Short mmCIF file of N, CA and C in Angstrom, two decimals:
data_model
loop_
_atom_site.label_atom_id
_atom_site.label_comp_id
_atom_site.label_asym_id
_atom_site.label_seq_id
_atom_site.Cartn_x
_atom_site.Cartn_y
_atom_site.Cartn_z
N UNK D 1 0.84 -1.17 0.00
CA UNK D 1 0.00 0.00 0.00
C UNK D 1 0.89 1.23 0.00
N UNK D 2 0.47 2.26 -0.73
CA UNK D 2 1.21 3.52 -0.81
C UNK D 2 0.22 4.67 -0.84
N UNK D 3 0.66 5.81 -0.36
CA UNK D 3 -0.15 7.02 -0.45
C UNK D 3 0.20 7.76 -1.72
N UNK D 4 -0.80 8.31 -2.35
CA UNK D 4 -0.57 9.12 -3.54
C UNK D 4 -0.30 10.56 -3.16
N UNK D 5 -0.55 11.45 -4.07
CA UNK D 5 -0.35 12.88 -3.81
C UNK D 5 -1.33 13.35 -2.76
N UNK D 6 -0.83 14.12 -1.81
CA UNK D 6 -1.67 14.65 -0.74
C UNK D 6 -1.64 16.17 -0.83
N UNK D 7 -2.81 16.77 -0.89
CA UNK D 7 -2.93 18.22 -0.95
C UNK D 7 -3.84 18.65 0.20
N UNK D 8 -3.36 19.60 0.99
CA UNK D 8 -4.15 20.14 2.09
C UNK D 8 -4.54 21.57 1.73
N UNK D 9 -5.83 21.84 1.75
CA UNK D 9 -6.33 23.18 1.45
C UNK D 9 -6.70 23.87 2.76
N UNK D 10 -6.15 25.05 2.96
CA UNK D 10 -6.47 25.86 4.13
C UNK D 10 -7.02 27.20 3.66
N UNK D 11 -7.83 27.85 4.50
CA UNK D 11 -8.29 29.18 4.11
C UNK D 11 -7.09 30.11 3.98
N UNK D 12 -7.02 30.84 2.87
CA UNK D 12 -5.91 31.77 2.65
C UNK D 12 -5.94 32.93 3.62
N UNK D 13 -7.12 33.44 3.86
CA UNK D 13 -7.27 34.56 4.78
C UNK D 13 -8.61 34.45 5.48
N UNK D 14 -8.63 34.84 6.72
CA UNK D 14 -9.87 34.99 7.47
C UNK D 14 -9.83 36.41 8.01
N UNK D 15 -10.68 37.26 7.47
CA UNK D 15 -10.65 38.67 7.85
C UNK D 15 -12.07 39.21 7.98
N UNK D 16 -12.18 40.28 8.73
CA UNK D 16 -13.41 41.02 8.81
C UNK D 16 -13.04 42.48 9.13
N UNK D 17 -13.94 43.38 8.88
CA UNK D 17 -13.63 44.80 9.11
C UNK D 17 -13.23 45.07 10.57
N UNK D 18 -12.29 45.95 10.74
CA UNK D 18 -11.83 46.43 12.04
C UNK D 18 -11.32 45.32 12.96
N UNK D 19 -10.59 44.38 12.38
CA UNK D 19 -10.00 43.31 13.20
C UNK D 19 -8.96 43.93 14.14
N UNK D 20 -8.98 43.48 15.37
CA UNK D 20 -7.99 43.94 16.34
C UNK D 20 -6.77 43.02 16.28
N UNK D 21 -5.72 43.41 16.96
CA UNK D 21 -4.53 42.56 17.04
C UNK D 21 -4.89 41.23 17.69
N UNK D 22 -5.77 41.28 18.69
CA UNK D 22 -6.22 40.04 19.35
C UNK D 22 -6.99 39.16 18.37
N UNK D 23 -7.84 39.76 17.55
CA UNK D 23 -8.58 39.01 16.53
C UNK D 23 -7.60 38.31 15.58
N UNK D 24 -6.58 39.05 15.13
CA UNK D 24 -5.61 38.46 14.20
C UNK D 24 -4.86 37.29 14.84
N UNK D 25 -4.54 37.40 16.11
CA UNK D 25 -3.87 36.30 16.80
C UNK D 25 -4.79 35.10 16.94
N UNK D 26 -6.06 35.34 17.25
CA UNK D 26 -7.01 34.22 17.35
C UNK D 26 -7.20 33.55 15.99
N UNK D 27 -7.23 34.33 14.93
CA UNK D 27 -7.35 33.76 13.57
C UNK D 27 -6.10 32.95 13.24
N UNK D 28 -4.93 33.44 13.61
CA UNK D 28 -3.69 32.69 13.37
C UNK D 28 -3.72 31.37 14.13
N UNK D 29 -4.21 31.39 15.35
CA UNK D 29 -4.33 30.14 16.12
C UNK D 29 -5.32 29.19 15.47
N UNK D 30 -6.42 29.73 14.95
CA UNK D 30 -7.41 28.90 14.26
C UNK D 30 -6.79 28.24 13.03
N UNK D 31 -6.05 29.01 12.24
CA UNK D 31 -5.41 28.44 11.04
C UNK D 31 -4.44 27.33 11.44
N UNK D 32 -3.67 27.53 12.51
CA UNK D 32 -2.75 26.48 12.97
C UNK D 32 -3.53 25.24 13.42
N UNK D 33 -4.65 25.46 14.09
CA UNK D 33 -5.47 24.33 14.54
C UNK D 33 -6.05 23.56 13.36
N UNK D 34 -6.53 24.27 12.35
CA UNK D 34 -7.07 23.61 11.16
C UNK D 34 -5.97 22.82 10.47
N UNK D 35 -4.80 23.42 10.33
CA UNK D 35 -3.68 22.72 9.69
C UNK D 35 -3.30 21.46 10.47
N UNK D 36 -3.25 21.56 11.79
CA UNK D 36 -2.91 20.40 12.62
C UNK D 36 -3.94 19.29 12.42
N UNK D 37 -5.23 19.66 12.38
CA UNK D 37 -6.26 18.65 12.17
C UNK D 37 -6.10 17.97 10.82
N UNK D 38 -5.87 18.75 9.78
CA UNK D 38 -5.74 18.18 8.45
C UNK D 38 -4.50 17.30 8.33
N UNK D 39 -3.41 17.71 8.94
CA UNK D 39 -2.21 16.86 8.96
C UNK D 39 -2.50 15.57 9.72
N UNK D 40 -3.40 15.64 10.69
CA UNK D 40 -3.83 14.43 11.40
C UNK D 40 -4.42 13.40 10.46
N UNK D 41 -5.17 13.87 9.45
CA UNK D 41 -5.72 12.93 8.46
C UNK D 41 -4.57 12.21 7.73
N UNK D 42 -3.52 12.94 7.41
CA UNK D 42 -2.37 12.33 6.74
C UNK D 42 -1.71 11.32 7.67
N UNK D 43 -1.57 11.66 8.94
CA UNK D 43 -0.96 10.73 9.90
C UNK D 43 -1.79 9.47 10.06
N UNK D 44 -3.11 9.61 10.06
CA UNK D 44 -3.98 8.43 10.12
C UNK D 44 -3.75 7.57 8.89
N UNK D 45 -3.69 8.18 7.72
CA UNK D 45 -3.46 7.44 6.48
C UNK D 45 -2.11 6.73 6.51
N UNK D 46 -1.07 7.42 7.00
CA UNK D 46 0.26 6.80 7.09
C UNK D 46 0.26 5.63 8.05
N UNK D 47 -0.44 5.76 9.17
CA UNK D 47 -0.50 4.67 10.15
C UNK D 47 -1.21 3.45 9.58
N UNK D 48 -2.31 3.68 8.84
CA UNK D 48 -3.03 2.57 8.21
C UNK D 48 -2.15 1.91 7.16
N UNK D 49 -1.52 2.74 6.32
CA UNK D 49 -0.62 2.20 5.29
C UNK D 49 0.46 1.33 5.93
N UNK D 50 1.10 1.85 6.97
CA UNK D 50 2.19 1.11 7.61
C UNK D 50 1.68 -0.20 8.22
N UNK D 51 0.50 -0.16 8.84
CA UNK D 51 -0.06 -1.38 9.43
C UNK D 51 -0.40 -2.41 8.36
N UNK D 52 -0.96 -1.95 7.25
CA UNK D 52 -1.30 -2.88 6.18
C UNK D 52 -0.05 -3.48 5.55
N UNK D 53 0.99 -2.68 5.39
CA UNK D 53 2.23 -3.17 4.79
C UNK D 53 3.02 -4.06 5.74
N UNK D 54 2.77 -3.95 7.03
CA UNK D 54 3.52 -4.73 8.01
C UNK D 54 3.03 -6.17 8.11
N UNK D 55 1.89 -6.47 7.50
CA UNK D 55 1.36 -7.83 7.62
C UNK D 55 2.26 -8.85 6.94
N UNK D 56 2.94 -8.45 5.87
CA UNK D 56 3.86 -9.36 5.18
C UNK D 56 3.18 -10.59 4.62
N UNK D 57 1.89 -10.51 4.42
CA UNK D 57 1.12 -11.64 3.92
C UNK D 57 1.03 -11.54 2.39
N UNK D 58 1.90 -12.27 1.66
CA UNK D 58 1.91 -12.14 0.20
C UNK D 58 0.68 -12.81 -0.44
N UNK D 59 0.34 -12.33 -1.60
CA UNK D 59 -0.72 -12.97 -2.39
C UNK D 59 -0.02 -13.94 -3.32
N UNK D 60 -0.38 -15.18 -3.22
CA UNK D 60 0.23 -16.22 -4.04
C UNK D 60 -0.87 -16.93 -4.82
N UNK D 61 -0.67 -17.03 -6.14
CA UNK D 61 -1.65 -17.71 -6.98
C UNK D 61 -0.98 -18.12 -8.28
N UNK D 62 -1.32 -19.28 -8.76
CA UNK D 62 -0.79 -19.72 -10.05
C UNK D 62 -1.67 -19.22 -11.20
N UNK D 63 -2.80 -18.64 -10.86
CA UNK D 63 -3.75 -18.16 -11.85
C UNK D 63 -3.76 -16.63 -11.83
N UNK D 64 -3.49 -16.02 -12.98
CA UNK D 64 -3.41 -14.57 -13.08
C UNK D 64 -4.72 -13.90 -12.66
N UNK D 65 -5.85 -14.45 -13.06
CA UNK D 65 -7.13 -13.83 -12.73
C UNK D 65 -7.43 -13.95 -11.24
N UNK D 66 -7.10 -15.08 -10.63
CA UNK D 66 -7.30 -15.24 -9.19
C UNK D 66 -6.38 -14.28 -8.42
N UNK D 67 -5.14 -14.13 -8.91
CA UNK D 67 -4.21 -13.19 -8.29
C UNK D 67 -4.77 -11.76 -8.35
N UNK D 68 -5.25 -11.37 -9.54
CA UNK D 68 -5.82 -10.03 -9.71
C UNK D 68 -7.02 -9.80 -8.81
N UNK D 69 -7.89 -10.80 -8.71
CA UNK D 69 -9.07 -10.68 -7.85
C UNK D 69 -8.66 -10.55 -6.38
N UNK D 70 -7.68 -11.34 -5.96
CA UNK D 70 -7.21 -11.27 -4.57
C UNK D 70 -6.55 -9.92 -4.29
N UNK D 71 -5.77 -9.41 -5.24
CA UNK D 71 -5.12 -8.11 -5.07
C UNK D 71 -6.16 -7.00 -4.99
N UNK D 72 -7.17 -7.05 -5.83
CA UNK D 72 -8.23 -6.04 -5.79
C UNK D 72 -9.00 -6.13 -4.47
N UNK D 73 -9.27 -7.33 -4.01
CA UNK D 73 -9.99 -7.49 -2.74
C UNK D 73 -9.17 -6.91 -1.59
N UNK D 74 -7.86 -7.17 -1.60
CA UNK D 74 -7.01 -6.63 -0.54
C UNK D 74 -6.99 -5.10 -0.60
N UNK D 75 -6.94 -4.55 -1.80
CA UNK D 75 -6.98 -3.10 -1.96
C UNK D 75 -8.28 -2.51 -1.43
N UNK D 76 -9.40 -3.15 -1.75
CA UNK D 76 -10.70 -2.66 -1.25
C UNK D 76 -10.75 -2.73 0.27
N UNK D 77 -10.24 -3.83 0.85
CA UNK D 77 -10.23 -3.98 2.31
C UNK D 77 -9.35 -2.90 2.95
N UNK D 78 -8.19 -2.64 2.35
CA UNK D 78 -7.30 -1.61 2.87
C UNK D 78 -7.94 -0.23 2.81
N UNK D 79 -8.58 0.07 1.68
CA UNK D 79 -9.23 1.37 1.54
C UNK D 79 -10.40 1.49 2.53
N UNK D 80 -11.13 0.40 2.73
CA UNK D 80 -12.23 0.41 3.70
C UNK D 80 -11.69 0.68 5.11
N UNK D 81 -10.55 0.10 5.44
CA UNK D 81 -9.95 0.34 6.76
C UNK D 81 -9.54 1.81 6.88
N UNK D 82 -8.89 2.34 5.86
CA UNK D 82 -8.51 3.74 5.88
C UNK D 82 -9.74 4.63 6.07
N UNK D 83 -10.78 4.38 5.30
CA UNK D 83 -12.00 5.18 5.39
C UNK D 83 -12.60 5.10 6.79
N UNK D 84 -12.65 3.90 7.34
CA UNK D 84 -13.21 3.71 8.69
C UNK D 84 -12.39 4.47 9.74
N UNK D 85 -11.06 4.35 9.68
CA UNK D 85 -10.21 5.01 10.68
C UNK D 85 -10.23 6.53 10.51
N UNK D 86 -10.35 7.00 9.28
CA UNK D 86 -10.45 8.44 9.06
C UNK D 86 -11.77 8.97 9.63
N UNK D 87 -12.86 8.24 9.45
CA UNK D 87 -14.15 8.65 10.02
C UNK D 87 -14.10 8.63 11.55
N UNK D 88 -13.42 7.62 12.11
CA UNK D 88 -13.27 7.55 13.56
C UNK D 88 -12.50 8.77 14.07
N UNK D 89 -11.44 9.17 13.36
CA UNK D 89 -10.66 10.35 13.73
C UNK D 89 -11.55 11.59 13.73
N UNK D 90 -12.36 11.75 12.68
CA UNK D 90 -13.25 12.91 12.61
C UNK D 90 -14.35 12.85 13.67
N UNK D 91 -14.80 11.65 14.02
CA UNK D 91 -15.81 11.54 15.08
C UNK D 91 -15.23 11.94 16.42
N UNK D 92 -14.05 11.43 16.75
CA UNK D 92 -13.41 11.75 18.02
C UNK D 92 -13.14 13.25 18.12
N UNK D 93 -12.70 13.86 17.04
CA UNK D 93 -12.32 15.28 17.05
C UNK D 93 -13.45 16.21 16.65
N UNK D 94 -14.58 15.67 16.25
CA UNK D 94 -15.69 16.48 15.73
C UNK D 94 -15.16 17.40 14.62
N UNK D 95 -14.44 16.77 13.69
CA UNK D 95 -13.85 17.48 12.54
C UNK D 95 -12.94 18.63 12.97
N UNK D 96 -12.25 18.44 14.09
CA UNK D 96 -11.30 19.44 14.58
C UNK D 96 -11.83 20.32 15.68
N UNK D 97 -13.14 20.35 15.85
CA UNK D 97 -13.71 21.22 16.89
C UNK D 97 -13.36 20.73 18.29
N UNK D 98 -13.03 19.44 18.41
CA UNK D 98 -12.61 18.85 19.70
C UNK D 98 -11.26 18.14 19.51
N UNK D 99 -10.34 18.81 18.86
CA UNK D 99 -9.04 18.21 18.56
C UNK D 99 -8.31 17.76 19.82
N UNK D 100 -8.58 18.42 20.93
CA UNK D 100 -7.93 18.04 22.19
C UNK D 100 -8.26 16.61 22.59
N UNK D 101 -9.34 16.05 22.07
CA UNK D 101 -9.76 14.70 22.43
C UNK D 101 -9.05 13.61 21.61
N UNK D 102 -8.28 13.99 20.62
CA UNK D 102 -7.58 13.01 19.78
C UNK D 102 -6.46 12.36 20.58
N UNK D 103 -6.11 11.13 20.23
CA UNK D 103 -5.05 10.44 20.97
C UNK D 103 -3.65 10.92 20.57
N UNK D 104 -2.74 10.88 21.53
CA UNK D 104 -1.31 11.10 21.28
C UNK D 104 -1.00 12.39 20.56
N UNK D 105 -0.12 12.28 19.55
CA UNK D 105 0.34 13.44 18.79
C UNK D 105 -0.78 14.10 17.99
N UNK D 106 -1.89 13.41 17.81
CA UNK D 106 -2.99 13.98 17.05
C UNK D 106 -3.75 15.03 17.87
N UNK D 107 -3.61 15.00 19.20
CA UNK D 107 -4.27 15.99 20.03
C UNK D 107 -3.69 17.37 19.75
N UNK D 108 -4.53 18.38 19.88
CA UNK D 108 -4.06 19.74 19.64
C UNK D 108 -5.12 20.76 19.96
N UNK D 109 -4.90 21.98 19.48
CA UNK D 109 -5.87 23.05 19.68
C UNK D 109 -7.17 22.75 18.94
N UNK D 110 -8.27 23.09 19.54
CA UNK D 110 -9.57 22.92 18.88
C UNK D 110 -9.70 23.96 17.76
N UNK D 111 -10.33 23.55 16.66
CA UNK D 111 -10.54 24.45 15.51
C UNK D 111 -11.83 25.23 15.72
N UNK D 112 -11.77 26.15 16.67
CA UNK D 112 -12.94 26.94 17.02
C UNK D 112 -12.49 28.38 17.18
N UNK D 113 -13.26 29.30 16.62
CA UNK D 113 -12.98 30.72 16.77
C UNK D 113 -14.15 31.32 17.55
N UNK D 114 -13.86 31.75 18.77
CA UNK D 114 -14.90 32.36 19.59
C UNK D 114 -14.87 33.86 19.37
N UNK D 115 -15.99 34.39 18.94
CA UNK D 115 -16.10 35.83 18.69
C UNK D 115 -16.70 36.51 19.90
N UNK D 116 -16.15 37.66 20.24
CA UNK D 116 -16.69 38.38 21.39
C UNK D 116 -17.41 39.63 20.96
#
């Protein structure tokens, strides 16, 4: 299993009229929190990839079609695991709003901007 190209999109700017220095700092913290959450998705994908590759269970078949079917089945199972673990990450973190609840290095600032 391998990861393909990964692109993370973040808001370029978050602004509103008459932002104070405190507002700008809170927005900077929000952007860092969003980035941390999105990088968490990459870390989840890397962990799944590494776990799947660590099994060392080769596909062996004397029939090309059976080999292809087994390889496709393994790919579907791997992708299903990735999808499941990514959804679990988003459930635990509420898509970053509760990032502090994530395990280990995935924990971080919540992606919430409180306006006063």
